[in-house]
Amino acid sequence: GKSDNSVVMAYDQAPESVDPFFNNVRIGVIIGQHVWDTLIYRDPITNDYKGQLAKSWKWVDDRTLEVELREGIKFHNGEEFDADDVVYTLNFVSKPENKVTTQQNVSWIEKAEKVDKHKVRITTKKVFPAAIEYLAGPVVIHPNEYYEKVGPAGQNDKPVGSGPYKVTEYVPGKSIVLETNPDYFADSPKPKPTIGKVEIRFIPDRQTQMAEAISGGVDFIMHVPKDQAEQLEAAPHLQVVSGETMRIVFMQMNSQEGTPAPALKDERVRKAIIHAIDRETMVKEIVGKGSRVLNTICFPSQFGCTDHGAPKYPYDPEKAKSLLAEAGFPNGLELDIVAYRERNQTEAIIGYLQAVGIKANLRFLQYAAMREQIRGNKAMLTHQTWGSFSVNDVSASTPVYFAMGDDDISRDPEVRDALNKGDNSVDPAVRNASYKEALTRIAEKAYAVPLYSLPVYYVATADLDFRAYPDEMPRFWEMTWKK
Amino acid sequence: MIGYILKRLGLALLVALAVSAIAFFLLRMSGDVAIAIAGEGARQEDIELVRRTYGLDRPLVVQYVEWLWNTLRGDFGTSIYFKTDVATLVFAKLPTTLLLGVLSLGFALLVSIPLGVLAAVYANSWIDRLALAIAVVGQALPNFFFALILVMLFSITLRWLPVSGSKTWANFIMPTIALGYYVAPAFMRLIRAGMIEVLSADYIRTARAKGLPTRKVIFKHALRNAVVPVVALTAVQLGFLLGGSVVIETIFALDGLGYLAYQSITFKDFPVMQVIVLMLSVLYVLLTLAADIANAWLDPRIRVA
Amino acid sequence: MANSSDIVLEIDGLSVDIRTAGGTLHAVRDISFSVKRGETLCLVGESGCGKSMTSLAIMDLLPKAATKSARRLAFAGEDLSRAGKSRINALRGNRMSMIFQEPMTALNPAYTIGNQLVEAYCLHKKASEAEARERAVFLLGKVGIANAAERLGQYPHQLSGGLRQRVMIAMALMCGPELLIADEPTTALDVTIQAQILRLLADLQQELGIAMVLITHDLGIVARIADRVAVMYAGQIVEEGPTTSLFNAPRHPYTQGLIECIPVPGRTEPGGRLGVIPGVVPSLVGEVRGCSFRDRCTKAQQACLDAPPVRETADGHRWRCILENAA
Amino acid sequence: MTALIEAHDLTRSFEVSRGMFKGKRTLHAVNGISLDIRQGEVLAIVGESGCGKSTLARMLLGLLPPSAGAITLEGQDIRSLGRKGMARRVQPVFQDPYSSLNPRRTIASIVALPLEVHGIGTAAERRKMTIEMLDKVGLPQRFADRYPRELSGGQRQRVAIARALVMKPEVVVCDEPTSALDVSVQSQILNLLMDLRRELNLTYVFISHNLAVVEHIATRVAVMYLGRVVELAETEALFKAPRHPYTKALLASVLTPEPGLGIPDTGLGIAFPDPLNPPSGCPFHPRCPERLPQCGSVVPQILRDENGAVACHLHGQAPAPH
Amino acid sequence: MTSEPLSLPAAAEPTAFSRLMRRVLGQKAFVIGVGILAVIVLIALLAPVLAPHDPYLQNLSARNVPPFWYAKGSWVHPLGTDQLGRDYLSRVIYGARISLLIGISVVIISGLIGTTLGLAAGYFGGKVDMLVTFLVTTRLSMPVILVALAVVAMIGGSLWIVILVLGFLKWDRFAVVMRSATQQVRSLDYVAAAEAAGASTTRIVLREVLPNIAPHLIVVATLEAASAILLEAALSFLGLGVQPPLPSWGLMISEAKAYMFFSFWLIAIPGTALALLIFAINLAGDGLRDIIAPEGRS
Ligand SMILES: Nc1ncnc2c1ncn2[C@@H]1O[C@H](COP(=O)(O)OP(=O)(O)OP(=O)(O)O)[C@@H](O)[C@H]1O
Ligand SMILES: Nc1ncnc2c1ncn2[C@@H]1O[C@H](COP(=O)(O)OP(=O)(O)OP(=O)(O)O)[C@@H](O)[C@H]1O
Ligand SMILES: [Mg+2]
Ligand SMILES: [Mg+2]
Ligand code: NI
């Protein structure tokens, strides 16, 4: 609370490891950004890149990035930051045998070399314009001497970074305590924190979190569902802050060869499904403030994302029924739907489908199990979300599901070609055009149901002054107490 | 005596073996670990890599034998999710759960023994009916529902107790009650039934015929014999409580074995699940052994002649 | 008659009612008898005729569902039906004690027999544990248990039925009772052991001058051990008298039938037919009017519908029948 | 009289555990019994509780396989007869009339069970035979559709007898058929058994511990002690001149209703027999008032003569040294 | 001899049926339990008639309407609506079907497994008994909820999967009770008598033993049904039970708990329904046990 200048945050899931490379959960990213620094920093409002551990950087050629490092920075254990740390970290994490959990964040790195004490060169495996984005996000820098000594396990036991907060107590699975790093370097784009102590407790049950918030045991919770957040707003000592995130929600429909639901191969059925769902009402009633209805499978702020020219399918249950009848299903049909989060939204979708005669049986699975279903060509309808790792570029979203990768279950070569063209070009105009082509075709063929973006609701003590960002990252270093 | 214990330990070993095999095959056959390890957004080649590096591409039986061999050597493997040594992980969480189990068992006994004795002594009176009513109502309330009601009452409305965590003893009050109340009726009924039976036994009449005061008849002669079956039930119920703590630990954010189990189930963390199931089963068999020994101590008929 | 101070137990008009689902069961109906110092009274009768209820009523050990009433239930001149619980507790196990039928279950399996033996003595005689043990050893020796001191540490299940019954007898004698009630003390035992135990009991009773009520359904035992006999049928005493008189000249048709039923070498012809009492025992639920045996009685008459008179001879032989002598 | 059933060196042991912490021990419930049951006789088996009477009976009925030895029925091993074959010729009457009748069946269906099992007659015929049989044991027809719990102990025992006799067996093995009953009922049952025997020409094996009853009903008596037959003789001979000290003690313990005789002194020690821990030599020697020096170490041989058989060192030759 | 007026009431008792009825009616708890249970069963059977609305019909613009006794409530939705605007009363009514279906199906599956094992163990003893005892110990040593959670998490929850999983997990008590009951009956003389009459083992087990242990079976079945319903609720509560939009009470509690601090009725209604059902089953089971107990003893 304000009285002792500390914030207790509750989160529903404990990270498997606090080492950012060895977890793939949001709380891991949050802890990572507080305890560690990255080479580059992206301003969450302007989306400008600024140097953090790096003073400056430039592309030497298509695949080589040269980074000049800031001097005089110290890790929490006193170790000095220099090129060795960067080289060691990048080379360590990019080696598959080191079993980094977030492979997709580091697999683009070919190697890192020390040029001099404060300059390194990073080589990418192929042309990879998004490298800056990754260096500004998940790729944090570890202290090489310490890391070499203790390894990922030791870094998890006693984490050491260079970030604005340092870990003073960590009980895996239970809680982690962060306290301000008094020696944090002044030039960092992350301002020196005001909040002296941040305790993150892992409370799996959402109701327990709410109860704690109501009873004052916890100051800050996030990912609160809309209804609950609105209810908590009534409590005088609490405030609710919400905002849009980059996480998009959509339904894939398995229309590839050998699909267990051949009906979905029929474009009319797919269109009927989109027409059946009242996305506007869902957004308004159950998804919440900050959400917007999408028409294409990407987040609007992402580079290349657009819905201009793409057909839109407004809520029209009658049309849906007639399309189904046309397709030969006048009495409706029965389909399975797999989902892994926001179950109430899936349930609403099922309700809408039921209303037009599609009986959807929910199979609510763990993410991994759902992935298995999809990749094994066993899924019919899927209710999915995608956060693009907060990467503000379409290359991080649409291609994952439509470029004939493992998760593509519509498998249209035309779409793939257009997406690949966009991915592999450095010319923004070419990229924009090819992505538009792909997105339009996806919409025309109704390969998937674009639903909406997910908002995030934070509930916090009324004293705390903070804002919500699309990347679902609470930034304690910039939070202050209200006067 | 030694022979008997050895035999029972042998049984424990056999049970453990069976349980581990069941758990291993059941878990492995129903899901792909590699995808779980690779995580959200992993590509097929990432998954393949995981599969190879973890040796998941070999036949199940081979994997099981290897796992068994490692376990026998004391190497419980590494958690897929937490990336740490499973043994360390599990043993770190065990105390919380055991504490919770023992506390709730204690709570259950504390409530049920007096209630059961009263109900038996005043069988068919209003006291008996009241005790029975408490028992039936108690058993009808799902423990998660009851836990939430406790939270509503003591944390939200009255603000007497902290909602979650395991920092202070106050944190354990609600979980203890929520977990323990559900088994209390079983004990109460058993004690009541046992007491009623014992009270009608010939030796109680003998004791009364000696002119002993009622208190002494009940507490010295009757209770001692009525608690014998309770001891056996205690072992079973402690096993039940450890299983039931999954729900309670999740609700009260107690960082114990139950929550770890729930997490490992959620994340398909097979090595952890495997060890937890194994550990609980061994614990159960050992507990029943302990109960048998305790029984023998209480009931000399079973003891060495 | 006898010196009234010699009368240890005096019962007048004892009834025991038991509440059952089907109504009130009149288990014992208005029975009267008395026992003198050094005398053995046997209560005989078939299963369910109320023998045990009578003994439990005397000891105030009736089950919860049972209630007793009596015009007088006096122990050594003191009316127990008016005594409080603590007074009865002070007498029980002290001046009056009881031996139960089942030697296998009458001892608490959880405690050593030593523990169970000394309990009453310590309580009633305010004696130390050591004194009590000494007495226990003495008594165990008396009931014919060798190496008694060792036995004190044993648990009931380590003893055979015969030994347990001896322990029960010793336990009953711990405080030197004036009245001993033995409810079928040998029914569960083998014949050879039965003879030994009965002999022991009879000897001790003689030696200590105890008034004894012995309950049994075995006429053989009765004949050998009793000074006087009371025959019970359907909750009532139908005949009572000195043993010889009762066996040699039974007056009540039921007693006669009973004696006829058992094969007696010499009296009954091997392989021949035995006497029978036809029919079954009447239900004791609800009011029973008249002679309760009339159903099975070969000599029943209309008059049996009314309560039969109690007849008595000079030597104290009494019976309840309209007939002077049914023989 | 010819031997109908012959038992040769019959032995039956049980593995019994004595509490949790001790190993199992072998209990010789029946220990080398040879016996013949003659056509038309009433062979009584007497002995103390736990001496193996019921075990012997169950083996004779084919309900319990012997650990060693064999039983023949008219020279044929009963194992080869099978369950059904035995059932037609040998039937039981058990001690406890409460547990020997299935509480969920009517009296008629209990009595008809053997007929049903053997597929004799139609349902109507079976019913008729059942009613006749019930009538024979003195139960009026109105009992046929009642349940056992509505009957008194004596009536139940009649039902058990009816069930045993409905198949018209040759041998009836009665295991203490009256010991759970009151004397007034006992005499009815004993009379019934004797009547039926004459009428149906039955052979009885009659187990009892009541010597007065045995003397009344039996033609021959076998006395058992700790799993062995210690004496076997015609009833009259046995009661007149018992040879084994145990038989003598047994007879002395009988309390006939003769006032004034007092309680006899059997002269027995109080070393009660423990079947798990049988004494060496003659099993009776620790209690025997006439014990000889060799009794403690040498098992007495059975002496068979015209009077029957006896196993005691007081009778017969000194055993041949091994 | 004048026989007629002379006869006394014999020790014969009233007929079995009237005695049973008296004992049954004497058990007030049992009568209450069976009464409630009957009402719930009726509600389940008549759900389509009784439910005012389609339990699946959602209306996102009429969400979380409170029940009629609140100012904002109305009789259109007597118990209000849930978070998707579905009629709560209709869902509660249909929920009874699911809970009963689960209770009954699980008991049938586990009862068959457990009874077979228990009968075999109790009747044959020896090696069979050892094997069954081992199986039971093994089964007991694995906490049901944990194993059920794991399996359901792996293969995905659905009504029938939950039923199968619970059915295959909950046979232990049947086996234990049936085993000891069989052992007890096996040692009774009427079994020996049937054997001596030449009856085959199958016949003895099915016709002599089974009917006599059936009351125990029924008691265990009722209590197990209650416990299966509770387990399903717990699984659904953890999100691993039956799947929405099926109106299972456990699932309704689970969904409503998000609203418990502000709309308590949402959790209280299915919670009460569930508790009432369990309460009724337990009362009935207890009563049944008391009713059969004296018979079993004699
Ligand atoms: N607790 C009880 N509840 C109901 N009836 C009882 C109870 N105890 C005994 N009775 C009934 O009271 C009557 C007398 O019982 P009691 O035990 O005195 O008979 P008994 O003569 O001792 O018989 P037995 O020779 O079998 O011991 C019987 O009809 C019996 O059924
Ligand atoms: N199934 C069994 N398992 C173990 N021991 C047994 C078994 N059946 C009988 N015995 C033991 O065998 C011995 C003989 O038993 P059995 O029942 O034949 O004696 P009995 O002479 O019939 O005794 P009673 O007069 O008490 O009926 C006893 O010590 C008994 O404990
Ligand atoms: Mg009695
Ligand atoms: Mg026997
Ligand atoms: Ni008369």
Short mmCIF file of C-alpha atoms in Angstrom, two decimals, chain C residues 81-240:
data_model
loop_
_atom_site.label_atom_id
_atom_site.label_comp_id
_atom_site.label_asym_id
_atom_site.label_seq_id
_atom_site.Cartn_x
_atom_site.Cartn_y
_atom_site.Cartn_z
CA SER C 81 -35.33 -49.17 44.28
CA ARG C 82 -35.10 -45.94 46.25
CA ALA C 83 -31.32 -45.64 46.26
CA GLY C 84 -29.51 -43.09 44.12
CA LYS C 85 -27.04 -43.86 41.38
CA SER C 86 -23.99 -43.23 43.49
CA ARG C 87 -25.29 -45.43 46.27
CA ILE C 88 -25.83 -48.24 43.81
CA ASN C 89 -22.38 -47.70 42.35
CA ALA C 90 -20.98 -47.98 45.84
CA LEU C 91 -22.69 -51.33 46.34
CA ARG C 92 -22.09 -52.78 42.91
CA GLY C 93 -18.89 -54.67 42.57
CA ASN C 94 -18.38 -54.17 46.24
CA ARG C 95 -21.03 -55.89 48.33
CA MET C 96 -22.95 -57.37 45.45
CA SER C 97 -21.35 -58.60 42.29
CA MET C 98 -22.19 -60.48 39.19
CA ILE C 99 -20.73 -63.05 36.83
CA PHE C 100 -21.90 -63.02 33.26
CA GLN C 101 -22.56 -65.77 30.81
CA GLU C 102 -20.04 -65.05 28.09
CA PRO C 103 -16.50 -65.46 29.36
CA MET C 104 -15.19 -64.56 25.92
CA THR C 105 -16.67 -61.10 25.78
CA ALA C 106 -17.19 -60.10 29.39
CA LEU C 107 -13.61 -58.93 29.79
CA ASN C 108 -12.35 -55.77 28.17
CA PRO C 109 -9.93 -56.85 25.45
CA ALA C 110 -7.90 -53.67 25.72
CA TYR C 111 -6.70 -54.07 29.29
CA THR C 112 -4.76 -56.70 31.14
CA ILE C 113 -6.71 -58.86 33.49
CA GLY C 114 -4.65 -57.47 36.35
CA ASN C 115 -5.83 -54.00 35.49
CA GLN C 116 -9.42 -55.14 35.36
CA LEU C 117 -9.17 -57.12 38.57
CA VAL C 118 -7.79 -54.35 40.72
CA GLU C 119 -10.07 -51.66 39.42
CA ALA C 120 -13.03 -52.33 41.66
CA TYR C 121 -10.90 -53.05 44.69
CA CYS C 122 -9.01 -49.79 44.41
CA LEU C 123 -12.24 -47.95 43.93
CA HIS C 124 -14.32 -49.46 46.68
CA LYS C 125 -11.74 -50.31 49.28
CA LYS C 126 -9.64 -47.21 48.66
CA ALA C 127 -6.73 -49.59 48.49
CA SER C 128 -3.42 -49.04 46.78
CA GLU C 129 -2.65 -50.72 43.53
CA ALA C 130 -0.15 -53.01 45.22
CA GLU C 131 -2.62 -54.18 47.82
CA ALA C 132 -5.18 -54.80 45.16
CA ARG C 133 -2.73 -56.84 43.14
CA GLU C 134 -1.89 -58.88 46.14
CA ARG C 135 -5.53 -59.68 46.65
CA ALA C 136 -5.94 -60.45 42.96
CA VAL C 137 -3.10 -62.92 43.09
CA PHE C 138 -4.59 -64.51 46.15
CA LEU C 139 -7.99 -64.88 44.55
CA LEU C 140 -6.63 -66.17 41.26
CA GLY C 141 -4.88 -68.83 43.21
CA LYS C 142 -8.10 -69.60 44.94
CA VAL C 143 -9.98 -70.11 41.68
CA GLY C 144 -7.28 -72.53 40.67
CA ILE C 145 -5.08 -70.46 38.45
CA ALA C 146 -1.46 -71.32 38.88
CA ASN C 147 1.32 -68.73 38.55
CA ALA C 148 -1.26 -66.05 39.16
CA ALA C 149 1.18 -63.17 39.40
CA GLU C 150 2.20 -63.74 35.81
CA ARG C 151 -1.36 -63.95 34.63
CA LEU C 152 -2.05 -60.43 35.83
CA GLY C 153 -0.04 -59.07 32.95
CA GLN C 154 -1.90 -61.05 30.34
CA TYR C 155 -4.69 -59.88 28.13
CA PRO C 156 -8.04 -61.66 28.06
CA HIS C 157 -7.50 -63.03 24.56
CA GLN C 158 -4.46 -64.91 25.82
CA LEU C 159 -6.63 -67.00 28.11
CA SER C 160 -8.96 -69.83 27.27
CA GLY C 161 -12.67 -69.64 28.01
CA GLY C 162 -12.40 -71.65 31.18
CA LEU C 163 -9.61 -69.46 32.50
CA ARG C 164 -11.49 -66.33 31.67
CA GLN C 165 -14.50 -67.51 33.54
CA ARG C 166 -12.27 -68.17 36.54
CA VAL C 167 -10.94 -64.65 36.23
CA MET C 168 -14.51 -63.40 36.15
CA ILE C 169 -15.25 -65.29 39.33
CA ALA C 170 -12.16 -63.91 41.00
CA MET C 171 -13.15 -60.43 39.85
CA ALA C 172 -16.58 -60.84 41.34
CA LEU C 173 -15.04 -61.91 44.62
CA MET C 174 -12.46 -59.14 44.83
CA CYS C 175 -14.33 -57.00 47.31
CA GLY C 176 -15.76 -59.91 49.27
CA PRO C 177 -19.40 -59.55 48.21
CA GLU C 178 -22.34 -60.67 50.23
CA LEU C 179 -24.42 -61.37 47.17
CA LEU C 180 -23.23 -63.03 44.00
CA ILE C 181 -25.39 -63.27 40.93
CA ALA C 182 -24.18 -65.67 38.28
CA ASP C 183 -26.03 -65.51 34.99
CA GLU C 184 -25.44 -68.80 33.17
CA PRO C 185 -21.77 -68.81 34.13
CA THR C 186 -20.99 -72.10 32.41
CA THR C 187 -23.28 -72.27 29.40
CA ALA C 188 -20.51 -71.38 27.00
CA LEU C 189 -18.08 -73.89 28.42
CA ASP C 190 -17.36 -77.51 27.76
CA VAL C 191 -18.87 -80.06 30.06
CA THR C 192 -15.66 -81.01 31.79
CA ILE C 193 -14.80 -77.39 32.43
CA GLN C 194 -18.36 -76.65 33.41
CA ALA C 195 -18.14 -79.22 36.15
CA GLN C 196 -14.89 -77.76 37.39
CA ILE C 197 -16.17 -74.19 37.43
CA LEU C 198 -19.41 -75.07 39.12
CA ARG C 199 -17.59 -77.02 41.75
CA LEU C 200 -15.32 -74.10 42.35
CA LEU C 201 -18.22 -71.73 42.59
CA ALA C 202 -20.10 -73.93 44.99
CA ASP C 203 -17.05 -74.39 47.20
CA LEU C 204 -16.27 -70.69 47.33
CA GLN C 205 -19.86 -69.81 48.05
CA GLN C 206 -19.92 -72.26 50.94
CA GLU C 207 -16.58 -71.10 52.24
CA LEU C 208 -17.37 -67.40 52.14
CA GLY C 209 -21.00 -67.70 53.10
CA ILE C 210 -22.19 -65.77 50.09
CA ALA C 211 -25.80 -65.56 49.06
CA MET C 212 -25.85 -66.73 45.48
CA VAL C 213 -28.40 -66.41 42.71
CA LEU C 214 -27.48 -68.78 39.93
CA ILE C 215 -29.26 -68.52 36.65
CA THR C 216 -29.32 -71.43 34.27
CA HIS C 217 -31.50 -73.34 31.91
CA ASP C 218 -29.81 -76.62 32.70
CA LEU C 219 -31.85 -78.70 35.13
CA GLY C 220 -28.82 -80.87 35.76
CA ILE C 221 -26.90 -77.94 37.20
CA VAL C 222 -29.86 -76.85 39.22
CA ALA C 223 -30.31 -80.23 40.77
CA ARG C 224 -26.69 -80.44 41.80
CA ILE C 225 -26.03 -76.99 43.14
CA ALA C 226 -29.18 -75.28 44.33
CA ASP C 227 -30.62 -75.09 47.79
CA ARG C 228 -33.80 -73.70 46.39
CA VAL C 229 -35.10 -73.42 42.85
CA ALA C 230 -37.36 -70.92 41.13
CA VAL C 231 -38.78 -71.99 37.78
CA MET C 232 -39.57 -69.10 35.44
CA TYR C 233 -41.94 -69.16 32.53
CA ALA C 234 -42.92 -66.17 30.40
CA GLY C 235 -41.67 -63.64 32.90
CA GLN C 236 -43.21 -65.19 35.96
CA ILE C 237 -41.99 -67.55 38.62
CA VAL C 238 -44.37 -70.47 38.17
CA GLU C 239 -42.90 -72.69 40.82
CA GLU C 240 -40.43 -72.27 43.63
#
